[in-house]
CSV table of C-alpha atoms in Angstrom, one decimal:
chain,number,residue,atom,x,y,z
A,5,ASN,CA,144.2,132.8,158.9
A,6,ARG,CA,142.8,134.0,162.2
A,7,TYR,CA,146.3,134.3,163.7
A,8,MET,CA,147.5,136.4,160.8
A,9,GLU,CA,144.5,138.6,160.8
A,10,GLN,CA,144.8,139.3,164.5
A,11,GLN,CA,148.5,139.9,164.5
A,12,ALA,CA,148.5,141.8,161.2
A,13,PRO,CA,152.3,141.7,160.6
A,14,TRP,CA,151.9,144.0,157.6
A,15,LYS,CA,150.9,146.7,160.2
A,16,LEU,CA,153.2,145.5,163.0
A,17,VAL,CA,156.3,145.8,160.8
A,18,LYS,CA,155.9,149.6,160.7
A,19,SER,CA,156.1,149.9,164.5
A,20,ASP,CA,157.9,146.8,165.8
A,21,LEU,CA,160.1,145.0,163.3
A,22,PRO,CA,161.2,142.2,165.7
A,23,ALA,CA,157.6,141.4,166.7
A,24,ALA,CA,156.6,141.3,163.1
A,25,GLY,CA,159.4,138.8,162.5
A,26,ARG,CA,158.3,136.6,165.3
A,27,VAL,CA,154.7,136.5,163.9
A,28,LEU,CA,156.0,135.5,160.5
A,29,GLY,CA,158.3,132.9,162.0
A,30,THR,CA,155.5,131.4,164.0
A,31,ALA,CA,153.3,131.3,160.9
A,32,ALA,CA,156.0,129.6,158.8
A,33,GLU,CA,156.7,127.0,161.5
A,34,ALA,CA,153.0,126.3,161.7
A,35,LEU,CA,152.9,125.9,158.0
A,36,ARG,CA,155.9,123.5,158.1
A,37,PHE,CA,154.3,121.4,160.8
A,38,SER,CA,151.1,121.2,158.8
A,39,ALA,CA,153.0,120.1,155.7
A,40,LEU,CA,154.8,117.3,157.6
A,41,LEU,CA,151.5,116.1,159.0
A,42,LEU,CA,149.7,116.2,155.6
A,43,ARG,CA,152.6,114.6,153.6
A,44,PRO,CA,151.1,111.1,153.8
A,45,VAL,CA,147.9,112.2,152.1
A,46,MET,CA,149.1,115.2,150.1
A,47,PRO,CA,152.7,114.3,149.2
A,48,ASN,CA,153.1,116.7,146.3
A,49,ARG,CA,151.7,119.8,147.8
A,50,SER,CA,153.4,119.1,151.2
A,51,GLN,CA,156.7,118.6,149.5
A,52,GLN,CA,156.2,121.9,147.6
A,53,VAL,CA,155.6,123.7,150.9
A,54,LEU,CA,158.7,122.2,152.5
A,55,SER,CA,160.8,123.1,149.5
A,56,ILE,CA,159.7,126.7,149.6
A,57,LEU,CA,160.6,126.8,153.3
A,58,ASN,CA,163.9,125.0,152.7
A,59,ALA,CA,162.8,122.5,155.3
A,60,GLU,CA,162.6,119.2,153.3
A,61,ASN,CA,164.6,117.3,155.9
A,62,SER,CA,163.2,118.9,159.0
A,63,ARG,CA,161.6,116.9,161.8
A,64,LEU,CA,158.2,117.0,163.4
A,65,ILE,CA,159.6,119.1,166.3
A,66,TRP,CA,158.5,122.6,166.9
A,67,GLY,CA,161.4,125.0,166.2
A,68,ASP,CA,163.3,122.6,163.9
A,69,MET,CA,163.2,125.0,161.0
A,70,LYS,CA,166.5,126.7,160.5
A,71,ALA,CA,166.5,130.5,161.0
A,72,GLY,CA,167.7,132.7,158.3
A,73,ALA,CA,166.9,130.3,155.4
A,74,ARG,CA,165.8,132.1,152.2
A,75,LEU,CA,162.3,131.4,151.1
A,76,GLU,CA,161.9,130.3,147.5
A,77,THR,CA,159.7,132.2,145.1
A,78,HIS,CA,156.5,130.3,144.2
A,79,ASP,CA,153.1,130.5,142.7
A,80,ALA,CA,149.9,129.9,144.7
A,81,LEU,CA,149.7,126.4,146.1
A,82,PHE,CA,146.0,126.2,145.5
A,83,PRO,CA,144.9,128.6,142.7
A,84,ARG,CA,141.5,130.0,143.1
A,85,ILE,CA,139.0,128.3,140.8
A,86,GLU,CA,137.3,130.7,138.6
A,87,VAL,CA,133.6,129.8,138.4
A,88,LYS,CA,132.0,131.0,135.2
A,89,LYS,CA,128.6,132.4,135.6
A,90,PHE,CA,126.1,131.2,133.1
A,91,ASP,CA,123.1,133.2,132.3
A,92,ALA,CA,119.8,131.6,133.3
A,93,PRO,CA,117.9,130.1,130.4
A,94,LYS,CA,115.7,132.8,128.9
A,95,THR,CA,112.0,132.2,128.8
A,96,PRO,CA,111.0,131.5,125.1
A,97,LYS,CA,109.4,134.5,123.5
A,98,LEU,CA,105.8,134.3,122.8
A,99,GLU,CA,104.5,135.4,119.5
A,100,ASP,CA,100.8,135.0,118.8
A,101,GLY,CA,100.5,132.5,121.6
A,102,LEU,CA,103.3,130.2,120.2
A,103,ASN,CA,106.7,129.4,121.7
A,104,VAL,CA,109.3,130.8,119.2
A,105,ILE,CA,112.6,128.9,118.7
A,106,THR,CA,115.6,129.7,116.6
A,107,TYR,CA,116.4,127.9,113.4
A,108,ALA,CA,119.5,126.4,115.1
A,109,GLU,CA,117.3,124.9,117.7
A,110,PHE,CA,115.0,123.5,115.1
A,111,GLU,CA,117.9,121.9,113.2
A,112,GLN,CA,118.7,119.8,116.3
A,113,CYS,CA,115.5,117.9,115.8
A,114,GLU,CA,116.1,115.3,113.1
A,115,LEU,CA,112.8,114.5,111.4
A,116,LYS,CA,112.8,111.6,108.9
A,117,THR,CA,110.3,109.6,106.8
A,118,ALA,CA,109.8,106.0,107.9
A,119,LYS,CA,107.8,103.1,106.5
A,120,ILE,CA,105.8,101.0,108.9
A,121,LEU,CA,106.7,97.4,108.4
A,122,THR,CA,104.7,95.7,111.1
A,123,ALA,CA,102.3,96.7,113.9
A,124,GLU,CA,101.0,94.7,116.9
A,125,ARG,CA,99.3,95.4,120.2
A,126,VAL,CA,101.3,95.6,123.4
A,127,PRO,CA,99.9,93.0,125.8
A,128,ASP,CA,98.0,94.5,128.8
A,129,ALA,CA,98.3,98.0,127.3
A,130,ASP,CA,95.1,99.2,125.6
A,131,ARG,CA,96.7,102.4,124.1
A,132,LEU,CA,100.0,101.1,122.9
A,133,LEU,CA,101.1,99.6,119.6
A,134,LYS,CA,104.6,98.2,118.9
A,135,LEU,CA,105.7,99.2,115.4
A,136,SER,CA,108.7,98.1,113.4
A,137,VAL,CA,109.7,100.9,111.0
A,138,ASP,CA,112.2,101.2,108.1
A,139,LEU,CA,114.3,104.3,108.2
A,140,GLY,CA,116.2,103.6,105.0
A,141,ALA,CA,119.6,102.8,106.5
A,142,GLU,CA,118.2,100.9,109.5
A,143,LYS,CA,115.1,99.4,111.1
A,144,ARG,CA,113.8,100.4,114.5
A,145,GLN,CA,111.1,99.7,117.0
A,146,ILE,CA,108.8,102.4,118.1
A,147,VAL,CA,106.2,102.1,120.9
A,148,ALA,CA,103.3,104.6,120.3
A,149,GLY,CA,100.1,105.3,122.1
A,150,ILE,CA,97.8,105.2,119.0
A,151,ALA,CA,96.0,101.9,119.5
A,152,GLU,CA,92.7,103.8,120.2
A,153,TYR,CA,92.9,105.4,116.7
A,154,TYR,CA,94.6,102.8,114.5
A,155,SER,CA,94.3,99.1,114.3
A,156,PRO,CA,97.5,97.1,113.7
A,157,GLU,CA,96.2,95.8,110.4
A,158,GLU,CA,95.8,99.3,108.7
A,159,LEU,CA,99.3,100.6,109.5
A,160,PRO,CA,101.9,98.5,107.5
A,161,GLY,CA,102.9,100.3,104.4
A,162,LYS,CA,102.2,103.8,105.6
A,163,ILE,CA,105.0,106.4,105.2
A,164,ILE,CA,105.0,108.4,108.4
A,165,ILE,CA,107.3,111.1,110.0
A,166,VAL,CA,109.4,110.3,113.1
A,167,VAL,CA,111.8,112.1,115.3
A,168,ALA,CA,114.9,110.0,114.6
A,169,ASN,CA,117.4,111.5,117.0
A,170,LEU,CA,115.2,111.2,120.1
A,171,GLU,CA,116.8,109.5,123.1
A,172,PRO,CA,115.6,105.8,123.3
A,173,ALA,CA,113.1,105.1,126.0
A,174,THR,CA,111.7,101.9,127.7
A,175,ILE,CA,107.9,101.6,127.6
A,176,ARG,CA,106.3,98.6,129.3
A,177,GLY,CA,109.6,96.8,129.0
A,178,LEU,CA,109.9,97.5,125.3
A,179,LYS,CA,112.6,99.7,123.8
A,180,SER,CA,111.2,102.6,121.8
A,181,GLU,CA,113.7,104.2,119.4
A,182,GLY,CA,112.0,107.3,118.2
A,183,MET,CA,108.7,109.1,118.2
A,184,LEU,CA,106.1,109.3,115.4
A,185,LEU,CA,104.4,112.6,114.8
A,186,ALA,CA,100.6,112.9,114.9
A,187,ALA,CA,98.0,115.7,115.0
A,188,LYS,CA,95.2,115.4,117.5
A,189,LYS,CA,92.1,117.4,118.0
A,190,GLY,CA,89.5,116.3,120.5
A,191,LYS,CA,89.0,112.5,120.1
A,192,LYS,CA,90.5,112.4,116.6
A,193,LEU,CA,94.2,111.6,115.9
A,194,CYS,CA,95.9,111.5,112.5
A,195,LEU,CA,99.4,110.4,111.8
A,196,LEU,CA,101.5,112.9,109.9
A,197,THR,CA,102.5,111.5,106.5
A,198,VAL,CA,103.9,112.8,103.3
A,199,ASP,CA,102.0,113.5,100.1
A,200,GLY,CA,101.8,110.1,98.3
A,201,ASN,CA,103.5,106.8,99.2
A,202,ASP,CA,106.3,107.1,96.7
A,203,THR,CA,108.6,109.0,99.1
A,204,PRO,CA,111.3,106.5,100.3
A,205,PRO,CA,112.0,105.9,104.0
A,206,GLY,CA,114.9,107.7,105.6
A,207,VAL,CA,114.4,111.1,103.8
A,208,ARG,CA,115.2,114.1,106.0
A,209,VAL,CA,112.1,116.3,106.6
A,210,PHE,CA,112.7,120.1,106.6
């Protein structure tokens, strides 16, 4: 590139045609040499260069390219990659002090009813309970930090609301496959439930 920029054959051709030819010939020979050297690691591209120069059988000797050979028409050897620019995430709009999301964003969160089957404390973890819950079509395990507010004995049978499509996490070596919803104010925490216990588990919450 530096050689071509310095020699500028597109300008030289207007004043000295033979000199412009020598510049282009030197550039072509350098390109042929480069293709031969790179052929072991870039066989396809190198062969394409040699084919364009009609120098497939040439040797690694400077000046071995035949003069007067017609160059083949070709596309760019390495097309420029078009990098799409993505707009930076916009800061959520604030309305009355609350973050506003779209309905489409809300739909991505899959809330379902779940029935707590069993509950037990997690050893050496004062705040954690291990729950097994029924989601209708399947049973899952959820590890929740509610041991300060609920005893294991009072939870079985409760119908709660969980985030069912949350990525599983490992907490204290235990797999947690969802998150239960709760409301907390000060030192008081209440699990979110449905009105009455006759709602079956696995029902989508809208």
